[in-house]
Amino acid sequence: MEGGILESPDTTLDGSDDEIALQGFCSPKKLPHRCLGLALMCLLGIGSFFCFDSPGALQDNFKVDLHMSTSQFVLLYSIYSWPNVILCFVGGFLLDSVFGIRLGTVVYMALTLVGQIIFATGAMVNTFWVMMLGRFIFGIGSESLAVAQNNYAVLWFKGKEVNMVFGLQLSFARVGSTVNFLVMEPLYNYVSQYYKGPKCIGIVLFIATLTCVGSMICACILGIMDKRAERLLRRGEGQEPKVVNLTDVKYFKPIFWLITIIAVAYYIAIYPFIALGKVFFERKYAMDPSSANTVNSLLYFISTVACPILGCIVDRSGKHVFWVFISIVATTVAHGLFAFTYVNPYVCMILMGLSYSMLASSLWPLISLVIPEYQLGTAFGIAQAVQNLGLAIVSILAGIIVDRGGYFMLEIFFLGWLWIALITAIAMWVLDVATNGGYLNMTPGQKEQYEKSESLERERLLGPESTSDLSTDDLLPSPSDICIRNRIGDMIPPNMKVPIHRPLR
């Protein structure tokens, strides 16, 4: 019989094999499989974060061995950030529309690895433009890889665990940066016993490249696991393919753009502060360079431990918008203490580290709640692209403010951006209540009841006894159905037909 799938013995055997696999120890539904996938997702970013900070850990050695000026050294970082104002968004779009998550992750990890190899080669031959080319390629791959990581987190852990996963990924990223600063100087000292000048720097950077090789292996293994999980779980089976277009961006919900504004305004008060913090602590608190470096790095150290823990708290309690609001308030208090008091700086940095960790664990998962799954790469890419633009511009402004007005004016500048973030968070809270019934601030139990009631109402409207007197327009997705389109996909009846391109409220 034509199309008779059940009559094919091979298909029957494959189906029984799949059922056996689903019951086995390596089943995608079992905890060990999910834990292994989570570990690979976290390790994906270790190599890129480790190699990104390699120049910073060897700044003095770069200047001496490569006869590099400070302005040239700074270019190694700016060439990383500026292209991603555009290319990060493009990378997210390609992930959704061309590559898919598995191939896209491998491609972006390959770009990261190739960029680091070119960078190390340029250092070994002491050719600055080759080093710049390497950092340019490295930046394109690294930022797009972060988008792919976020997509994997939502795909595998969408629901109760996603906040913890986002926190854990950030934690591992900070581990990569921290380990880099701990091992690169000793590694350089060891290599310098046998090689000098550019060769020494080049060999050290090639050794650092091994972390990217490890991340590349993780990307390949994770792709194989995801392909197997997709087959066994029949992910997306029976669903119409959804096509992503750049024009879809104009239909993104207003809440998404408010999330993006918060991401820019809040992180402006974090990363430029850390970049300039060492001298700030030396001048205001009369610290020696070693102590200033210690207190300045406290935020990243705290986030390494606190992010997964606070992510679990958000998973259990829900109320994402509330935690975002509290995080911004706490960070504002910390910067206020730095600006107007002489409270122990360790207290201020601990408060800032905890609030930073909470915001990272509660803000970014919000995107997965307001954007359809098939558009997540584009959405995360836009958010990171706008954030890169904001940080690139503000980093320059922060240096000018310090030169002309001092660190007090810099703190006032940061407080202004935090007020923008706070007002935007309030606007998001109000808009969510007005349009979604406060869905983003519900507890997990409340969300489950909300989704169940929406699904039952939809099934009632689609029932035979309810559709006879309905027009075609009545059968199109309702606003409330669109609101939860990405969260109740498994509960929508299989006979329901929806348009490929739906307007997003």
PDB file of N, CA, C and O in Angstrom, residues 235-266:
ATOM      1  N   ARG A 235      10.663  14.698  18.053  1.00  0.00           N
ATOM      2  CA  ARG A 235      10.525  16.134  18.260  1.00  0.00           C
ATOM      3  C   ARG A 235      10.116  16.817  16.953  1.00  0.00           C
ATOM      4  O   ARG A 235      10.767  16.656  15.930  1.00  0.00           O
ATOM      5  N   GLY A 236       9.040  17.567  16.989  1.00  0.00           N
ATOM      6  CA  GLY A 236       8.570  18.300  15.823  1.00  0.00           C
ATOM      7  C   GLY A 236       7.799  17.465  14.818  1.00  0.00           C
ATOM      8  O   GLY A 236       7.400  17.969  13.774  1.00  0.00           O
ATOM      9  N   GLU A 237       7.579  16.168  15.140  1.00  0.00           N
ATOM     10  CA  GLU A 237       6.881  15.297  14.195  1.00  0.00           C
ATOM     11  C   GLU A 237       5.424  15.712  14.065  1.00  0.00           C
ATOM     12  O   GLU A 237       4.743  15.969  15.064  1.00  0.00           O
ATOM     13  N   GLY A 238       4.927  15.804  12.841  1.00  0.00           N
ATOM     14  CA  GLY A 238       3.544  16.188  12.606  1.00  0.00           C
ATOM     15  C   GLY A 238       3.292  17.676  12.641  1.00  0.00           C
ATOM     16  O   GLY A 238       2.153  18.115  12.509  1.00  0.00           O
ATOM     17  N   GLN A 239       4.340  18.461  12.825  1.00  0.00           N
ATOM     18  CA  GLN A 239       4.187  19.908  12.862  1.00  0.00           C
ATOM     19  C   GLN A 239       4.625  20.515  11.539  1.00  0.00           C
ATOM     20  O   GLN A 239       5.556  20.024  10.898  1.00  0.00           O
ATOM     21  N   GLU A 240       3.943  21.552  11.143  1.00  0.00           N
ATOM     22  CA  GLU A 240       4.333  22.247   9.922  1.00  0.00           C
ATOM     23  C   GLU A 240       5.654  22.962  10.132  1.00  0.00           C
ATOM     24  O   GLU A 240       5.893  23.543  11.187  1.00  0.00           O
ATOM     25  N   PRO A 241       6.555  22.907   9.147  1.00  0.00           N
ATOM     26  CA  PRO A 241       7.824  23.632   9.296  1.00  0.00           C
ATOM     27  C   PRO A 241       7.582  25.128   9.369  1.00  0.00           C
ATOM     28  O   PRO A 241       6.769  25.679   8.637  1.00  0.00           O
ATOM     29  N   LYS A 242       8.297  25.776  10.257  1.00  0.00           N
ATOM     30  CA  LYS A 242       8.146  27.215  10.456  1.00  0.00           C
ATOM     31  C   LYS A 242       9.345  27.924   9.830  1.00  0.00           C
ATOM     32  O   LYS A 242      10.482  27.610  10.131  1.00  0.00           O
ATOM     33  N   VAL A 243       9.052  28.864   8.957  1.00  0.00           N
ATOM     34  CA  VAL A 243      10.082  29.577   8.218  1.00  0.00           C
ATOM     35  C   VAL A 243      10.365  30.900   8.911  1.00  0.00           C
ATOM     36  O   VAL A 243       9.447  31.634   9.273  1.00  0.00           O
ATOM     37  N   VAL A 244      11.648  31.194   9.102  1.00  0.00           N
ATOM     38  CA  VAL A 244      12.049  32.440   9.746  1.00  0.00           C
ATOM     39  C   VAL A 244      12.435  33.448   8.680  1.00  0.00           C
ATOM     40  O   VAL A 244      13.217  33.154   7.779  1.00  0.00           O
ATOM     41  N   ASN A 245      11.883  34.640   8.775  1.00  0.00           N
ATOM     42  CA  ASN A 245      12.225  35.741   7.885  1.00  0.00           C
ATOM     43  C   ASN A 245      12.688  36.924   8.716  1.00  0.00           C
ATOM     44  O   ASN A 245      12.240  37.112   9.853  1.00  0.00           O
ATOM     45  N   LEU A 246      13.567  37.719   8.136  1.00  0.00           N
ATOM     46  CA  LEU A 246      14.031  38.910   8.855  1.00  0.00           C
ATOM     47  C   LEU A 246      12.883  39.855   9.170  1.00  0.00           C
ATOM     48  O   LEU A 246      12.917  40.573  10.171  1.00  0.00           O
ATOM     49  N   THR A 247      11.851  39.841   8.319  1.00  0.00           N
ATOM     50  CA  THR A 247      10.717  40.734   8.558  1.00  0.00           C
ATOM     51  C   THR A 247       9.924  40.348   9.802  1.00  0.00           C
ATOM     52  O   THR A 247       9.117  41.145  10.291  1.00  0.00           O
ATOM     53  N   ASP A 248      10.133  39.115  10.317  1.00  0.00           N
ATOM     54  CA  ASP A 248       9.437  38.703  11.534  1.00  0.00           C
ATOM     55  C   ASP A 248       9.809  39.576  12.724  1.00  0.00           C
ATOM     56  O   ASP A 248       9.059  39.658  13.697  1.00  0.00           O
ATOM     57  N   VAL A 249      10.967  40.218  12.637  1.00  0.00           N
ATOM     58  CA  VAL A 249      11.449  41.011  13.764  1.00  0.00           C
ATOM     59  C   VAL A 249      10.451  42.109  14.129  1.00  0.00           C
ATOM     60  O   VAL A 249      10.251  42.416  15.308  1.00  0.00           O
ATOM     61  N   LYS A 250       9.794  42.669  13.136  1.00  0.00           N
ATOM     62  CA  LYS A 250       8.871  43.776  13.425  1.00  0.00           C
ATOM     63  C   LYS A 250       7.633  43.302  14.176  1.00  0.00           C
ATOM     64  O   LYS A 250       6.876  44.125  14.707  1.00  0.00           O
ATOM     65  N   TYR A 251       7.406  41.976  14.237  1.00  0.00           N
ATOM     66  CA  TYR A 251       6.278  41.437  14.979  1.00  0.00           C
ATOM     67  C   TYR A 251       6.661  40.974  16.378  1.00  0.00           C
ATOM     68  O   TYR A 251       5.813  40.467  17.110  1.00  0.00           O
ATOM     69  N   PHE A 252       7.923  41.105  16.749  1.00  0.00           N
ATOM     70  CA  PHE A 252       8.328  40.721  18.100  1.00  0.00           C
ATOM     71  C   PHE A 252       7.564  41.558  19.119  1.00  0.00           C
ATOM     72  O   PHE A 252       7.339  42.758  18.920  1.00  0.00           O
ATOM     73  N   LYS A 253       7.196  40.945  20.194  1.00  0.00           N
ATOM     74  CA  LYS A 253       6.412  41.624  21.219  1.00  0.00           C
ATOM     75  C   LYS A 253       7.165  42.816  21.803  1.00  0.00           C
ATOM     76  O   LYS A 253       8.396  42.786  21.925  1.00  0.00           O
ATOM     77  N   PRO A 254       6.435  43.860  22.221  1.00  0.00           N
ATOM     78  CA  PRO A 254       7.087  44.987  22.907  1.00  0.00           C
ATOM     79  C   PRO A 254       7.869  44.557  24.139  1.00  0.00           C
ATOM     80  O   PRO A 254       8.894  45.156  24.459  1.00  0.00           O
ATOM     81  N   ILE A 255       7.405  43.493  24.805  1.00  0.00           N
ATOM     82  CA  ILE A 255       8.108  43.031  26.006  1.00  0.00           C
ATOM     83  C   ILE A 255       9.525  42.586  25.661  1.00  0.00           C
ATOM     84  O   ILE A 255      10.461  42.786  26.440  1.00  0.00           O
ATOM     85  N   PHE A 256       9.711  41.976  24.481  1.00  0.00           N
ATOM     86  CA  PHE A 256      11.055  41.566  24.077  1.00  0.00           C
ATOM     87  C   PHE A 256      11.987  42.769  23.992  1.00  0.00           C
ATOM     88  O   PHE A 256      13.145  42.711  24.438  1.00  0.00           O
ATOM     89  N   TRP A 257      11.508  43.867  23.426  1.00  0.00           N
ATOM     90  CA  TRP A 257      12.354  45.049  23.295  1.00  0.00           C
ATOM     91  C   TRP A 257      12.639  45.680  24.653  1.00  0.00           C
ATOM     92  O   TRP A 257      13.724  46.235  24.871  1.00  0.00           O
ATOM     93  N   LEU A 258      11.700  45.576  25.580  1.00  0.00           N
ATOM     94  CA  LEU A 258      11.957  46.063  26.942  1.00  0.00           C
ATOM     95  C   LEU A 258      13.029  45.203  27.619  1.00  0.00           C
ATOM     96  O   LEU A 258      13.893  45.720  28.343  1.00  0.00           O
ATOM     97  N   ILE A 259      12.979  43.889  27.382  1.00  0.00           N
ATOM     98  CA  ILE A 259      14.021  43.002  27.918  1.00  0.00           C
ATOM     99  C   ILE A 259      15.383  43.401  27.363  1.00  0.00           C
ATOM    100  O   ILE A 259      16.385  43.446  28.096  1.00  0.00           O
ATOM    101  N   THR A 260      15.432  43.706  26.074  1.00  0.00           N
ATOM    102  CA  THR A 260      16.686  44.105  25.439  1.00  0.00           C
ATOM    103  C   THR A 260      17.214  45.408  26.028  1.00  0.00           C
ATOM    104  O   THR A 260      18.424  45.547  26.275  1.00  0.00           O
ATOM    105  N   ILE A 261      16.317  46.374  26.269  1.00  0.00           N
ATOM    106  CA  ILE A 261      16.743  47.638  26.879  1.00  0.00           C
ATOM    107  C   ILE A 261      17.327  47.401  28.265  1.00  0.00           C
ATOM    108  O   ILE A 261      18.360  47.980  28.629  1.00  0.00           O
ATOM    109  N   ILE A 262      16.691  46.547  29.038  1.00  0.00           N
ATOM    110  CA  ILE A 262      17.211  46.230  30.375  1.00  0.00           C
ATOM    111  C   ILE A 262      18.590  45.588  30.273  1.00  0.00           C
ATOM    112  O   ILE A 262      19.504  45.909  31.042  1.00  0.00           O
ATOM    113  N   ALA A 263      18.747  44.656  29.315  1.00  0.00           N
ATOM    114  CA  ALA A 263      20.033  43.982  29.140  1.00  0.00           C
ATOM    115  C   ALA A 263      21.146  44.983  28.847  1.00  0.00           C
ATOM    116  O   ALA A 263      22.268  44.846  29.352  1.00  0.00           O
ATOM    117  N   VAL A 264      20.849  45.993  28.043  1.00  0.00           N
ATOM    118  CA  VAL A 264      21.859  46.999  27.719  1.00  0.00           C
ATOM    119  C   VAL A 264      22.110  47.917  28.906  1.00  0.00           C
ATOM    120  O   VAL A 264      23.251  48.095  29.347  1.00  0.00           O
ATOM    121  N   ALA A 265      21.031  48.489  29.457  1.00  0.00           N
ATOM    122  CA  ALA A 265      21.175  49.492  30.528  1.00  0.00           C
ATOM    123  C   ALA A 265      21.810  48.895  31.776  1.00  0.00           C
ATOM    124  O   ALA A 265      22.637  49.538  32.433  1.00  0.00           O
ATOM    125  N   TYR A 266      21.447  47.653  32.111  1.00  0.00           N
ATOM    126  CA  TYR A 266      21.995  47.052  33.331  1.00  0.00           C
ATOM    127  C   TYR A 266      23.466  46.687  33.170  1.00  0.00           C
ATOM    128  O   TYR A 266      24.297  47.007  34.020  1.00  0.00           O
TER     129      TYR A 266
END
